[in-house]
Short mmCIF file of N, CA, C and O in Angstrom, two decimals:
data_model
loop_
_atom_site.label_atom_id
_atom_site.label_comp_id
_atom_site.label_asym_id
_atom_site.label_seq_id
_atom_site.Cartn_x
_atom_site.Cartn_y
_atom_site.Cartn_z
N MET A 29 66.96 77.16 118.23
CA MET A 29 66.77 78.52 117.75
C MET A 29 68.09 79.28 117.87
O MET A 29 68.80 79.16 118.84
N ILE A 30 68.36 80.07 116.84
CA ILE A 30 69.54 80.94 116.81
C ILE A 30 69.08 82.36 117.10
O ILE A 30 68.07 82.81 116.53
N THR A 31 69.80 83.05 117.95
CA THR A 31 69.50 84.45 118.24
C THR A 31 70.63 85.30 117.72
O THR A 31 71.80 85.05 118.02
N ILE A 32 70.27 86.31 116.94
CA ILE A 32 71.23 87.29 116.44
C ILE A 32 70.83 88.65 117.00
O ILE A 32 69.67 89.06 116.89
N PHE A 33 71.80 89.33 117.58
CA PHE A 33 71.58 90.68 118.11
C PHE A 33 72.17 91.69 117.14
O PHE A 33 73.08 91.37 116.38
N THR A 34 71.67 92.93 117.17
CA THR A 34 72.29 94.03 116.46
C THR A 34 72.38 95.21 117.41
O THR A 34 71.56 95.34 118.34
N ILE A 35 73.39 96.06 117.18
CA ILE A 35 73.56 97.25 118.02
C ILE A 35 74.27 98.34 117.22
O ILE A 35 75.11 98.05 116.37
N GLY A 36 73.90 99.57 117.50
CA GLY A 36 74.62 100.73 116.99
C GLY A 36 75.20 101.47 118.18
O GLY A 36 74.62 101.47 119.26
N PHE A 37 76.36 102.10 117.97
CA PHE A 37 76.99 102.77 119.11
C PHE A 37 76.67 104.27 119.20
O PHE A 37 76.88 104.88 120.24
N THR A 38 76.12 104.84 118.14
CA THR A 38 75.84 106.28 118.14
C THR A 38 74.80 106.61 119.22
O THR A 38 73.81 105.89 119.38
N LYS A 39 75.07 107.67 119.94
CA LYS A 39 74.21 108.19 121.02
C LYS A 39 74.11 107.22 122.20
O LYS A 39 73.14 107.27 122.96
N LYS A 40 75.11 106.35 122.35
CA LYS A 40 75.19 105.49 123.53
C LYS A 40 76.49 105.80 124.25
O LYS A 40 77.54 105.94 123.61
N SER A 41 76.42 105.86 125.55
CA SER A 41 77.66 105.97 126.32
C SER A 41 78.33 104.60 126.31
O SER A 41 77.68 103.58 126.04
N ALA A 42 79.60 104.56 126.63
CA ALA A 42 80.29 103.28 126.74
C ALA A 42 79.59 102.41 127.78
O ALA A 42 79.41 101.21 127.57
N GLU A 43 79.17 103.00 128.87
CA GLU A 43 78.48 102.23 129.92
C GLU A 43 77.21 101.59 129.39
O GLU A 43 76.97 100.39 129.59
N GLN A 44 76.39 102.36 128.67
CA GLN A 44 75.14 101.82 128.10
C GLN A 44 75.45 100.70 127.10
O GLN A 44 74.81 99.65 127.13
N PHE A 45 76.41 100.94 126.23
CA PHE A 45 76.76 100.00 125.18
C PHE A 45 77.19 98.65 125.76
O PHE A 45 76.64 97.61 125.43
N PHE A 46 78.17 98.68 126.65
CA PHE A 46 78.69 97.42 127.19
C PHE A 46 77.70 96.74 128.13
O PHE A 46 77.64 95.52 128.20
N GLN A 47 76.88 97.53 128.80
CA GLN A 47 75.83 96.95 129.65
C GLN A 47 74.81 96.20 128.81
O GLN A 47 74.36 95.12 129.20
N LEU A 48 74.44 96.75 127.66
CA LEU A 48 73.50 96.05 126.77
C LEU A 48 74.07 94.71 126.31
O LEU A 48 73.35 93.71 126.28
N LEU A 49 75.35 94.69 125.97
CA LEU A 49 75.98 93.43 125.56
C LEU A 49 75.95 92.42 126.70
O LEU A 49 75.59 91.25 126.51
N ARG A 50 76.32 92.86 127.89
CA ARG A 50 76.35 91.95 129.05
C ARG A 50 74.96 91.50 129.46
O ARG A 50 74.73 90.31 129.70
N ASP A 51 74.01 92.42 129.54
CA ASP A 51 72.66 92.09 129.99
C ASP A 51 71.97 91.08 129.07
O ASP A 51 71.07 90.36 129.50
N ASN A 52 72.37 91.08 127.81
CA ASN A 52 71.74 90.18 126.83
C ASN A 52 72.56 88.93 126.54
O ASN A 52 72.23 88.17 125.63
N ASN A 53 73.61 88.72 127.32
CA ASN A 53 74.46 87.52 127.19
C ASN A 53 75.00 87.33 125.78
O ASN A 53 75.03 86.21 125.26
N VAL A 54 75.41 88.43 125.16
CA VAL A 54 76.04 88.36 123.84
C VAL A 54 77.33 87.58 123.97
O VAL A 54 78.10 87.77 124.92
N LYS A 55 77.58 86.67 123.01
CA LYS A 55 78.75 85.79 123.07
C LYS A 55 79.89 86.23 122.15
O LYS A 55 81.01 85.76 122.27
N LYS A 56 79.59 87.13 121.19
CA LYS A 56 80.62 87.63 120.27
C LYS A 56 80.12 88.93 119.67
O LYS A 56 78.94 89.06 119.34
N LEU A 57 81.03 89.90 119.52
CA LEU A 57 80.69 91.15 118.86
C LEU A 57 81.29 91.11 117.45
O LEU A 57 82.50 90.94 117.29
N VAL A 58 80.43 91.26 116.45
CA VAL A 58 80.85 91.20 115.05
C VAL A 58 80.66 92.59 114.44
O VAL A 58 79.53 93.04 114.25
N ASP A 59 81.76 93.25 114.16
CA ASP A 59 81.77 94.59 113.60
C ASP A 59 81.53 94.48 112.09
O ASP A 59 82.31 93.85 111.38
N VAL A 60 80.45 95.08 111.61
CA VAL A 60 80.09 94.98 110.20
C VAL A 60 80.26 96.32 109.47
O VAL A 60 79.67 96.53 108.41
N ARG A 61 81.11 97.18 110.01
CA ARG A 61 81.42 98.45 109.36
C ARG A 61 82.55 98.27 108.36
O ARG A 61 83.40 97.40 108.52
N ILE A 62 82.58 99.12 107.34
CA ILE A 62 83.71 99.12 106.40
C ILE A 62 84.96 99.57 107.14
O ILE A 62 86.00 98.93 107.10
N ASN A 63 84.84 100.71 107.80
CA ASN A 63 85.97 101.33 108.48
C ASN A 63 85.71 101.32 109.97
O ASN A 63 84.80 101.98 110.44
N ASN A 64 86.54 100.60 110.69
CA ASN A 64 86.33 100.53 112.15
C ASN A 64 87.36 101.36 112.91
O ASN A 64 87.53 101.16 114.11
N SER A 65 88.03 102.28 112.22
CA SER A 65 89.08 103.04 112.90
C SER A 65 88.87 104.55 112.87
O SER A 65 89.77 105.30 113.20
N SER A 66 87.69 104.99 112.51
CA SER A 66 87.39 106.43 112.45
C SER A 66 87.54 107.08 113.83
O SER A 66 87.14 106.51 114.85
N GLN A 67 88.10 108.26 113.84
CA GLN A 67 88.24 109.01 115.09
C GLN A 67 86.87 109.38 115.68
O GLN A 67 86.74 109.59 116.87
N LEU A 68 85.85 109.42 114.82
CA LEU A 68 84.50 109.75 115.29
C LEU A 68 83.87 108.60 116.07
O LEU A 68 82.85 108.77 116.72
N ALA A 69 84.48 107.42 116.01
CA ALA A 69 83.90 106.25 116.66
C ALA A 69 84.11 106.23 118.17
O ALA A 69 83.50 105.44 118.86
N GLY A 70 84.97 107.09 118.70
CA GLY A 70 85.19 107.13 120.15
C GLY A 70 85.59 105.77 120.70
O GLY A 70 86.55 105.17 120.25
N PHE A 71 84.84 105.26 121.68
CA PHE A 71 85.16 103.97 122.30
C PHE A 71 84.98 102.80 121.33
O PHE A 71 85.41 101.69 121.62
N ALA A 72 84.34 103.04 120.18
CA ALA A 72 84.04 101.95 119.25
C ALA A 72 85.07 101.82 118.12
O ALA A 72 84.79 101.18 117.11
N LYS A 73 86.26 102.41 118.29
CA LYS A 73 87.33 102.18 117.31
C LYS A 73 87.78 100.74 117.45
O LYS A 73 87.89 100.21 118.56
N GLY A 74 88.03 100.08 116.33
CA GLY A 74 88.32 98.66 116.28
C GLY A 74 89.27 98.12 117.32
O GLY A 74 88.93 97.20 118.07
N LYS A 75 90.49 98.65 117.39
CA LYS A 75 91.48 98.11 118.34
C LYS A 75 91.03 98.33 119.78
O LYS A 75 91.20 97.46 120.62
N ASP A 76 90.46 99.50 120.05
CA ASP A 76 89.97 99.78 121.40
C ASP A 76 88.78 98.88 121.73
O ASP A 76 88.69 98.33 122.83
N LEU A 77 87.88 98.74 120.78
CA LEU A 77 86.70 97.93 120.99
C LEU A 77 87.06 96.47 121.25
O LEU A 77 86.48 95.82 122.12
N ASP A 78 88.02 95.97 120.52
CA ASP A 78 88.50 94.60 120.74
C ASP A 78 88.95 94.44 122.19
O ASP A 78 88.56 93.49 122.89
N PHE A 79 89.74 95.39 122.68
CA PHE A 79 90.21 95.35 124.07
C PHE A 79 89.03 95.45 125.04
O PHE A 79 88.92 94.65 125.98
N PHE A 80 88.15 96.42 124.83
CA PHE A 80 87.04 96.64 125.75
C PHE A 80 86.11 95.43 125.87
O PHE A 80 85.72 95.06 126.97
N VAL A 81 85.73 94.83 124.74
CA VAL A 81 84.79 93.70 124.83
C VAL A 81 85.45 92.50 125.49
O VAL A 81 84.78 91.75 126.20
N ARG A 82 86.75 92.32 125.28
CA ARG A 82 87.44 91.21 125.97
C ARG A 82 87.51 91.47 127.47
O ARG A 82 87.25 90.59 128.28
N GLU A 83 87.85 92.69 127.85
CA GLU A 83 88.03 93.02 129.27
C GLU A 83 86.72 93.22 130.03
O GLU A 83 86.60 92.80 131.17
N ILE A 84 85.75 93.85 129.41
CA ILE A 84 84.50 94.18 130.10
C ILE A 84 83.47 93.06 129.98
O ILE A 84 82.80 92.71 130.94
N CYS A 85 83.35 92.49 128.77
CA CYS A 85 82.31 91.50 128.52
C CYS A 85 82.84 90.07 128.42
O CYS A 85 82.05 89.13 128.38
N HIS A 86 84.15 89.94 128.31
CA HIS A 86 84.80 88.62 128.20
C HIS A 86 84.32 87.85 126.98
O HIS A 86 84.03 86.66 127.05
N ILE A 87 84.20 88.57 125.88
CA ILE A 87 83.78 87.96 124.61
C ILE A 87 84.74 88.37 123.49
O ILE A 87 85.42 89.40 123.60
N PRO A 88 84.78 87.60 122.42
CA PRO A 88 85.64 87.97 121.29
C PRO A 88 85.02 89.06 120.41
O PRO A 88 83.80 89.25 120.40
N TYR A 89 85.91 89.72 119.69
CA TYR A 89 85.54 90.76 118.72
C TYR A 89 86.01 90.29 117.35
O TYR A 89 87.11 89.74 117.22
N GLN A 90 85.18 90.51 116.34
CA GLN A 90 85.53 90.12 114.98
C GLN A 90 85.09 91.23 114.03
O GLN A 90 83.96 91.73 114.15
N HIS A 91 85.96 91.63 113.12
CA HIS A 91 85.62 92.64 112.13
C HIS A 91 85.47 91.93 110.79
O HIS A 91 86.43 91.38 110.26
N LEU A 92 84.24 91.91 110.23
CA LEU A 92 83.96 91.21 108.98
C LEU A 92 83.50 92.21 107.92
O LEU A 92 82.32 92.58 107.87
N THR A 93 84.42 92.62 107.07
CA THR A 93 84.07 93.59 106.03
C THR A 93 83.23 92.96 104.92
O THR A 93 82.61 93.69 104.15
N ASP A 94 83.17 91.62 104.83
CA ASP A 94 82.28 90.98 103.87
C ASP A 94 80.81 91.34 104.16
O ASP A 94 79.97 91.24 103.28
N PHE A 95 80.53 91.74 105.38
CA PHE A 95 79.16 92.09 105.76
C PHE A 95 78.90 93.59 105.62
O PHE A 95 77.78 94.05 105.83
N ALA A 96 79.92 94.35 105.27
CA ALA A 96 79.78 95.81 105.16
C ALA A 96 79.37 96.19 103.74
O ALA A 96 79.73 95.53 102.77
N PRO A 97 78.61 97.27 103.62
CA PRO A 97 78.33 97.78 102.27
C PRO A 97 79.62 98.39 101.71
O PRO A 97 80.56 98.65 102.45
N THR A 98 79.64 98.63 100.43
CA THR A 98 80.80 99.30 99.84
C THR A 98 80.77 100.78 100.18
O THR A 98 79.70 101.35 100.48
N LYS A 99 81.92 101.41 100.10
CA LYS A 99 82.00 102.85 100.31
C LYS A 99 81.14 103.58 99.28
O LYS A 99 80.46 104.55 99.60
N GLU A 100 81.14 103.07 98.05
CA GLU A 100 80.36 103.69 96.98
C GLU A 100 78.86 103.67 97.31
O GLU A 100 78.16 104.67 97.10
N LEU A 101 78.38 102.54 97.82
CA LEU A 101 76.96 102.45 98.16
C LEU A 101 76.63 103.40 99.31
O LEU A 101 75.62 104.11 99.27
N LEU A 102 77.47 103.44 100.32
CA LEU A 102 77.23 104.36 101.44
C LEU A 102 77.23 105.81 100.97
O LEU A 102 76.38 106.60 101.39
N ASP A 103 78.17 106.15 100.09
CA ASP A 103 78.21 107.51 99.56
C ASP A 103 76.94 107.86 98.81
O ASP A 103 76.38 108.95 98.97
N LYS A 104 76.46 106.93 97.99
CA LYS A 104 75.22 107.17 97.25
C LYS A 104 74.04 107.37 98.19
O LYS A 104 73.17 108.21 97.96
N TRP A 105 73.99 106.58 99.26
CA TRP A 105 72.91 106.71 100.25
C TRP A 105 72.99 108.08 100.94
O TRP A 105 71.99 108.79 101.05
N HIS A 106 74.18 108.46 101.39
CA HIS A 106 74.33 109.73 102.10
C HIS A 106 74.07 110.93 101.19
O HIS A 106 73.59 111.96 101.65
N LYS A 107 74.38 110.80 99.91
CA LYS A 107 74.12 111.88 98.95
C LYS A 107 72.70 111.81 98.37
O LYS A 107 72.35 112.59 97.49
N GLN A 108 71.91 110.85 98.86
CA GLN A 108 70.53 110.64 98.42
C GLN A 108 70.43 110.35 96.92
O GLN A 108 69.46 110.71 96.27
N GLU A 109 71.44 109.64 96.41
CA GLU A 109 71.42 109.21 95.01
C GLU A 109 70.68 107.89 94.86
O GLU A 109 70.33 107.51 93.75
N VAL A 110 70.46 107.19 95.98
CA VAL A 110 69.62 105.99 96.00
C VAL A 110 68.67 106.12 97.18
O VAL A 110 69.02 106.70 98.21
N ASN A 111 67.47 105.58 97.02
CA ASN A 111 66.54 105.58 98.16
C ASN A 111 66.76 104.30 98.97
O ASN A 111 67.58 103.44 98.59
N TRP A 112 66.01 104.15 100.06
CA TRP A 112 66.25 103.01 100.94
C TRP A 112 65.94 101.68 100.25
O TRP A 112 66.66 100.70 100.42
N SER A 113 64.90 101.63 99.46
CA SER A 113 64.56 100.38 98.74
C SER A 113 65.68 99.98 97.79
O SER A 113 66.03 98.80 97.68
N GLU A 114 66.25 100.95 97.10
CA GLU A 114 67.37 100.67 96.19
C GLU A 114 68.60 100.22 96.98
O GLU A 114 69.29 99.29 96.58
N TYR A 115 68.85 100.89 98.09
CA TYR A 115 69.97 100.52 98.96
C TYR A 115 69.82 99.06 99.41
O TYR A 115 70.77 98.29 99.34
N GLU A 116 68.64 98.70 99.88
CA GLU A 116 68.37 97.33 100.33
C GLU A 116 68.67 96.32 99.22
O GLU A 116 69.32 95.30 99.47
N ALA A 117 68.18 96.58 98.03
CA ALA A 117 68.37 95.66 96.91
C ALA A 117 69.86 95.53 96.55
O ALA A 117 70.35 94.41 96.33
N ILE A 118 70.56 96.64 96.50
CA ILE A 118 71.99 96.60 96.15
C ILE A 118 72.78 95.86 97.25
O ILE A 118 73.62 95.01 96.96
N TYR A 119 72.49 96.18 98.50
CA TYR A 119 73.21 95.54 99.61
C TYR A 119 72.94 94.04 99.64
O TYR A 119 73.87 93.23 99.79
N THR A 120 71.70 93.64 99.47
CA THR A 120 71.36 92.21 99.45
C THR A 120 72.07 91.50 98.30
O THR A 120 72.57 90.38 98.46
N SER A 121 72.14 92.15 97.16
CA SER A 121 72.88 91.58 96.02
C SER A 121 74.35 91.40 96.36
O SER A 121 74.98 90.42 95.93
N MET A 122 74.91 92.33 97.13
CA MET A 122 76.31 92.22 97.55
C MET A 122 76.51 90.99 98.44
O MET A 122 77.50 90.27 98.29
N LEU A 123 75.58 90.77 99.35
CA LEU A 123 75.69 89.60 100.23
C LEU A 123 75.66 88.32 99.42
O LEU A 123 76.43 87.39 99.67
N LYS A 124 74.77 88.27 98.43
CA LYS A 124 74.69 87.10 97.55
C LYS A 124 75.98 86.93 96.76
O LYS A 124 76.53 85.83 96.68
N ALA A 125 76.47 88.01 96.16
CA ALA A 125 77.69 87.95 95.34
C ALA A 125 78.91 87.54 96.17
O ALA A 125 79.80 86.84 95.68
N ARG A 126 78.94 87.97 97.41
CA ARG A 126 80.04 87.61 98.31
C ARG A 126 79.88 86.20 98.88
O ARG A 126 80.76 85.72 99.58
N ASP A 127 78.75 85.59 98.60
CA ASP A 127 78.45 84.21 99.03
C ASP A 127 78.64 84.03 100.54
O ASP A 127 79.23 83.06 101.00
N VAL A 128 78.10 84.99 101.30
CA VAL A 128 78.31 84.98 102.75
C VAL A 128 77.68 83.78 103.44
O VAL A 128 78.21 83.32 104.46
N LEU A 129 76.61 83.26 102.89
CA LEU A 129 75.97 82.10 103.52
C LEU A 129 76.89 80.88 103.49
O LEU A 129 77.06 80.19 104.50
N ARG A 130 77.50 80.63 102.35
CA ARG A 130 78.42 79.50 102.23
C ARG A 130 79.72 79.78 103.00
O ARG A 130 80.24 78.94 103.69
N LYS A 131 80.20 81.00 102.89
CA LYS A 131 81.49 81.36 103.48
C LYS A 131 81.45 81.34 105.01
O LYS A 131 82.41 80.93 105.65
N TYR A 132 80.35 81.79 105.59
CA TYR A 132 80.28 81.94 107.05
C TYR A 132 79.23 81.06 107.72
O TYR A 132 79.33 80.79 108.91
N GLY A 133 78.19 80.70 106.99
CA GLY A 133 77.10 79.98 107.63
C GLY A 133 76.36 80.90 108.57
O GLY A 133 76.49 82.11 108.52
N ILE A 134 75.60 80.29 109.47
CA ILE A 134 74.85 81.12 110.42
C ILE A 134 75.08 80.67 111.86
O ILE A 134 75.03 81.48 112.78
N LYS A 135 75.37 79.41 112.06
CA LYS A 135 75.47 78.88 113.43
C LYS A 135 76.53 79.60 114.26
O LYS A 135 76.34 79.78 115.46
N GLN A 136 77.63 80.05 113.62
CA GLN A 136 78.67 80.74 114.39
C GLN A 136 78.20 82.11 114.91
O GLN A 136 78.85 82.71 115.74
N PHE A 137 77.05 82.56 114.43
CA PHE A 137 76.53 83.86 114.87
C PHE A 137 75.42 83.74 115.91
O PHE A 137 74.79 84.74 116.26
N ASP A 138 75.20 82.54 116.44
CA ASP A 138 74.22 82.38 117.52
C ASP A 138 74.74 83.13 118.74
O ASP A 138 75.87 82.94 119.18
N GLN A 139 73.93 84.04 119.25
CA GLN A 139 74.24 84.89 120.40
C GLN A 139 75.31 85.94 120.06
O GLN A 139 75.87 86.56 120.95
N ALA A 140 75.58 86.13 118.75
CA ALA A 140 76.50 87.18 118.32
C ALA A 140 75.72 88.47 118.10
O ALA A 140 74.50 88.45 117.91
N CYS A 141 76.43 89.59 118.13
CA CYS A 141 75.81 90.89 117.94
C CYS A 141 76.51 91.61 116.80
O CYS A 141 77.72 91.81 116.84
N PHE A 142 75.74 91.99 115.78
CA PHE A 142 76.27 92.76 114.66
C PHE A 142 76.31 94.24 115.03
O PHE A 142 75.29 94.81 115.41
N LEU A 143 77.48 94.84 114.90
CA LEU A 143 77.70 96.23 115.29
C LEU A 143 77.85 97.13 114.08
O LEU A 143 78.59 96.81 113.15
N CYS A 144 77.17 98.27 114.13
CA CYS A 144 77.38 99.35 113.17
C CYS A 144 77.23 100.66 113.94
O CYS A 144 76.97 100.66 115.14
N SER A 145 77.37 101.76 113.23
CA SER A 145 77.30 103.04 113.92
C SER A 145 75.90 103.61 114.05
O SER A 145 75.62 104.36 114.99
N GLU A 146 75.00 103.27 113.15
CA GLU A 146 73.65 103.85 113.17
C GLU A 146 72.99 103.66 114.53
O GLU A 146 73.04 102.58 115.11
N GLU A 147 72.33 104.69 114.99
CA GLU A 147 71.67 104.64 116.31
C GLU A 147 70.59 103.58 116.37
O GLU A 147 70.48 102.84 117.35
N THR A 148 69.77 103.48 115.33
CA THR A 148 68.68 102.52 115.30
C THR A 148 68.80 101.65 114.05
O THR A 148 69.47 102.03 113.08
N PRO A 149 68.14 100.50 114.03
CA PRO A 149 68.33 99.56 112.93
C PRO A 149 67.51 99.82 111.66
O PRO A 149 67.78 99.21 110.63
N GLU A 150 66.53 100.70 111.72
CA GLU A 150 65.60 100.86 110.59
C GLU A 150 66.32 101.07 109.26
O GLU A 150 66.01 100.41 108.28
N ASN A 151 67.23 102.01 109.20
CA ASN A 151 67.97 102.30 107.97
C ASN A 151 69.44 101.96 108.13
O ASN A 151 70.32 102.79 107.85
N CYS A 152 69.69 100.74 108.55
CA CYS A 152 71.06 100.29 108.74
C CYS A 152 71.23 98.90 108.13
O CYS A 152 70.35 98.06 108.23
N HIS A 153 72.40 98.68 107.55
CA HIS A 153 72.66 97.39 106.92
C HIS A 153 72.76 96.25 107.93
O HIS A 153 72.58 95.10 107.57
N ARG A 154 73.00 96.55 109.21
CA ARG A 154 73.07 95.46 110.19
C ARG A 154 71.71 94.74 110.29
O ARG A 154 71.65 93.53 110.45
N ARG A 155 70.63 95.51 110.17
CA ARG A 155 69.29 94.91 110.17
C ARG A 155 69.09 94.07 108.91
O ARG A 155 68.61 92.94 108.96
N LEU A 156 69.50 94.61 107.78
CA LEU A 156 69.36 93.89 106.51
C LEU A 156 70.16 92.59 106.55
O LEU A 156 69.70 91.55 106.07
N LEU A 157 71.35 92.64 107.11
CA LEU A 157 72.19 91.45 107.22
C LEU A 157 71.51 90.40 108.09
O LEU A 157 71.41 89.23 107.71
N ALA A 158 71.03 90.80 109.25
CA ALA A 158 70.36 89.85 110.15
C ALA A 158 69.13 89.24 109.48
O ALA A 158 68.90 88.03 109.56
N GLU A 159 68.36 90.07 108.79
CA GLU A 159 67.17 89.56 108.10
C GLU A 159 67.54 88.64 106.94
O GLU A 159 66.85 87.66 106.68
N TYR A 160 68.62 88.93 106.24
CA TYR A 160 69.09 88.08 105.15
C TYR A 160 69.46 86.70 105.70
O TYR A 160 69.08 85.67 105.14
N LEU A 161 70.20 86.67 106.79
CA LEU A 161 70.58 85.39 107.40
C LEU A 161 69.34 84.65 107.90
O LEU A 161 69.23 83.43 107.74
N GLN A 162 68.41 85.39 108.49
CA GLN A 162 67.17 84.78 108.98
C GLN A 162 66.39 84.14 107.83
O GLN A 162 65.92 83.01 107.92
N GLU A 163 66.27 84.86 106.74
CA GLU A 163 65.50 84.41 105.59
C GLU A 163 66.11 83.18 104.92
O GLU A 163 65.40 82.34 104.40
N HIS A 164 67.43 83.06 104.96
CA HIS A 164 68.11 81.99 104.25
C HIS A 164 68.62 80.87 105.16
O HIS A 164 69.38 80.02 104.73
N SER A 165 68.18 80.87 106.39
CA SER A 165 68.65 79.86 107.33
C SER A 165 67.68 78.70 107.45
O SER A 165 66.47 78.91 107.53
N PRO A 166 68.21 77.47 107.50
CA PRO A 166 67.34 76.33 107.76
C PRO A 166 66.90 76.29 109.22
O PRO A 166 65.94 75.62 109.57
N GLU A 167 67.62 77.03 110.06
CA GLU A 167 67.30 77.10 111.50
C GLU A 167 66.30 78.24 111.73
O GLU A 167 66.21 79.16 110.94
N GLU A 168 65.60 78.17 112.84
CA GLU A 168 64.76 79.30 113.22
C GLU A 168 65.68 80.37 113.80
O GLU A 168 66.53 80.09 114.64
N VAL A 169 65.52 81.59 113.33
CA VAL A 169 66.38 82.70 113.76
C VAL A 169 65.54 83.80 114.36
O VAL A 169 64.55 84.25 113.77
N ARG A 170 65.95 84.23 115.52
CA ARG A 170 65.31 85.36 116.22
C ARG A 170 66.26 86.53 116.17
O ARG A 170 67.46 86.38 116.43
N ILE A 171 65.77 87.70 115.81
CA ILE A 171 66.60 88.91 115.75
C ILE A 171 66.18 89.84 116.88
O ILE A 171 65.00 90.11 117.08
N VAL A 172 67.20 90.32 117.62
CA VAL A 172 66.94 91.25 118.72
C VAL A 172 67.81 92.49 118.50
O VAL A 172 69.05 92.37 118.45
N HIS A 173 67.17 93.64 118.36
CA HIS A 173 67.90 94.89 118.18
C HIS A 173 68.09 95.53 119.56
O HIS A 173 67.11 95.82 120.25
N LEU A 174 69.34 95.72 119.94
CA LEU A 174 69.65 96.33 121.23
C LEU A 174 69.69 97.84 121.06
O LEU A 174 70.53 98.37 120.36
N ILE A 175 68.76 98.51 121.70
CA ILE A 175 68.62 99.97 121.54
C ILE A 175 68.79 100.65 122.87
O ILE A 175 68.31 100.20 123.87
#
């Protein structure tokens, strides 16, 4: 069985965030945001996060923009030009077009945690990504959302 974790950093202190990663034995943090350097990200800015996860959790950090939605799609969602069902369909089509299954596979994400900014997974692409990999995997995949 493969386990994939997801986490959002919004409304979490650094202590809560890193404790969740450690308590769940996460083996790699995979950043699935388009932009990982926003000043609004606080402790979750890419270069800082890379340092923190290596030093605090002793795990690697990877930023994979192939798993991120486009800026255009995010803008449409935030401006309410697409509803969640439309967002899901467009994002899933992006994953297919980017051929992420062939390019990355799934085994390398066993015990990995997909990171985005959204507080919860309900309306976040990290959940859609995990479910897409689960649906298309020959292995049994368990998804755990760290909240």
